[in-house]
Amino acid sequence: GAARGVWGGLVPPGGSLNLSCVTSEFSFDDYALSWFRQAPGREREGVSCISVNNKTTNYADSVRGRFTISKNNARGTVYLQMNSLKPDDTARYYCAASRRYGYSCPMSVYVMDFWGKGTLVTVSS
């Protein structure tokens, strides 16, 4: 199955963007949620994740303090608020889900069960 990811765009350095990803294919009560990104010529990397019980969040060192992950279980939506964007943040961003419980919050591409289609974020003046 697939989660649906929406909408990136072009933002200037220092700008902000709030990505959202919505799905009705599975329950957020059963899946931890993650964001990944892939820049041209580079491997897909974990950006952030949030646990099923909403008590654990993790961030890649490169985005910690600038990005915030959150979710709305009732709406089946996970968000990634991105602030102080840098040109190095330019990539295609993907939401993903892995079947986990409790505090578990993985950021490995190898354990994801669902992937969104991806949305392109370009940080440039």
Coordinates of C-alpha atoms in Angstrom, one line a residue:
G1 CA 0.0 0.0 0.0
A2 CA 1.0 3.6 -0.1
A3 CA 0.5 6.8 1.8
R4 CA -0.2 9.9 -0.1
G5 CA 2.3 12.7 0.4
V6 CA 1.6 16.4 -0.4
W7 CA 3.0 19.1 -1.3
G8 CA 6.5 20.5 -1.4
G9 CA 7.7 23.5 -3.3
L10 CA 10.3 26.2 -3.8
V11 CA 11.3 28.2 -0.8
P12 CA 14.2 30.7 -0.2
P13 CA 17.0 30.0 2.3
G14 CA 15.8 30.7 5.8
G15 CA 12.2 30.0 4.8
S16 CA 9.7 27.5 6.2
L17 CA 7.5 24.8 4.8
N18 CA 5.0 22.4 6.4
L19 CA 4.8 19.0 4.7
S20 CA 1.8 16.8 5.3
C21 CA 1.1 13.2 4.4
V22 CA -2.4 11.7 4.7
T23 CA -3.6 8.1 4.4
S24 CA -6.6 6.0 5.2
E25 CA -4.9 2.7 4.4
F26 CA -3.8 1.9 7.9
S27 CA -4.4 3.1 11.5
F28 CA -1.9 5.4 13.2
D29 CA -2.6 3.3 16.3
D30 CA -0.5 0.5 14.8
Y31 CA 2.3 2.3 12.9
A32 CA 5.2 4.6 13.8
L33 CA 5.6 7.3 11.2
S34 CA 8.7 8.6 9.6
W35 CA 10.0 11.2 7.1
F36 CA 12.9 10.5 4.7
R37 CA 14.6 12.5 2.0
Q38 CA 16.7 11.8 -1.0
A39 CA 18.8 14.4 -2.7
P40 CA 20.1 13.8 -6.3
G41 CA 22.9 11.3 -6.3
R42 CA 22.6 10.5 -2.7
E43 CA 21.0 7.7 -0.7
R44 CA 17.6 8.0 1.0
E45 CA 18.2 9.1 4.6
G46 CA 16.0 9.3 7.7
V47 CA 14.9 12.8 8.7
S48 CA 12.5 12.3 11.6
C49 CA 10.1 9.8 13.2
I50 CA 7.3 9.7 15.8
S51 CA 6.2 6.7 17.8
V52 CA 2.8 5.2 18.0
N53 CA 2.3 6.5 21.5
N54 CA 3.4 10.0 20.5
K55 CA 6.1 10.0 23.3
T56 CA 9.2 9.5 21.2
T57 CA 10.5 11.7 18.4
N58 CA 13.9 11.4 16.7
Y59 CA 15.7 13.7 14.3
A60 CA 18.7 13.5 12.1
D61 CA 21.5 15.7 13.4
S62 CA 21.3 17.9 10.3
V63 CA 17.7 18.9 11.0
R64 CA 17.4 18.8 14.8
G65 CA 16.2 22.1 16.2
R66 CA 14.8 23.2 12.8
F67 CA 12.3 20.5 11.9
T68 CA 9.4 19.3 14.0
I69 CA 7.3 16.1 13.3
S70 CA 3.8 15.8 14.6
K71 CA 0.7 13.8 13.7
N72 CA -3.1 13.8 13.9
N73 CA -4.4 10.3 14.4
A74 CA -8.0 11.2 13.8
R75 CA -7.1 12.8 10.4
G76 CA -4.6 10.1 9.5
T77 CA -2.1 12.8 8.8
V78 CA 1.6 13.3 9.7
Y79 CA 3.3 16.6 9.4
L80 CA 6.9 17.9 9.1
Q81 CA 7.3 21.5 9.9
M82 CA 10.6 22.7 8.4
N83 CA 12.1 26.0 9.5
S84 CA 15.3 27.8 8.7
L85 CA 15.6 25.9 5.5
K86 CA 19.0 25.6 3.9
P87 CA 20.0 24.7 0.3
D88 CA 21.3 21.4 1.7
D89 CA 17.7 20.5 2.6
T90 CA 16.9 20.4 -1.1
A91 CA 15.6 16.8 -1.7
R92 CA 12.5 14.7 -2.4
Y93 CA 10.8 14.1 0.9
Y94 CA 8.9 10.9 1.6
C95 CA 6.6 9.9 4.4
A96 CA 6.7 6.3 5.6
A97 CA 5.2 4.0 8.2
S98 CA 6.4 0.9 10.0
R99 CA 4.4 -1.4 12.2
R100 CA 5.6 -0.7 15.7
Y101 CA 4.2 -0.2 19.1
G102 CA 4.9 1.9 22.2
Y103 CA 8.0 4.1 22.1
S104 CA 9.7 2.5 19.0
C105 CA 10.6 5.1 16.4
P106 CA 12.7 3.7 13.5
M107 CA 14.4 5.8 10.8
S108 CA 15.8 3.0 8.7
V109 CA 14.6 2.6 5.1
Y110 CA 14.8 -1.2 5.5
V111 CA 12.0 -1.5 8.1
M112 CA 9.3 0.6 6.5
D113 CA 6.0 -1.0 5.4
F114 CA 4.4 1.9 3.6
W115 CA 5.9 4.7 1.5
G116 CA 4.4 8.0 0.3
K117 CA 5.0 9.1 -3.3
G118 CA 7.4 11.8 -2.3
T119 CA 7.3 15.6 -2.8
L120 CA 10.1 17.8 -4.0
V121 CA 11.4 20.6 -1.8
T122 CA 13.8 23.0 -3.3
V123 CA 15.6 25.6 -1.2
S124 CA 17.0 28.3 -3.4
S125 CA 17.0 32.0 -3.8

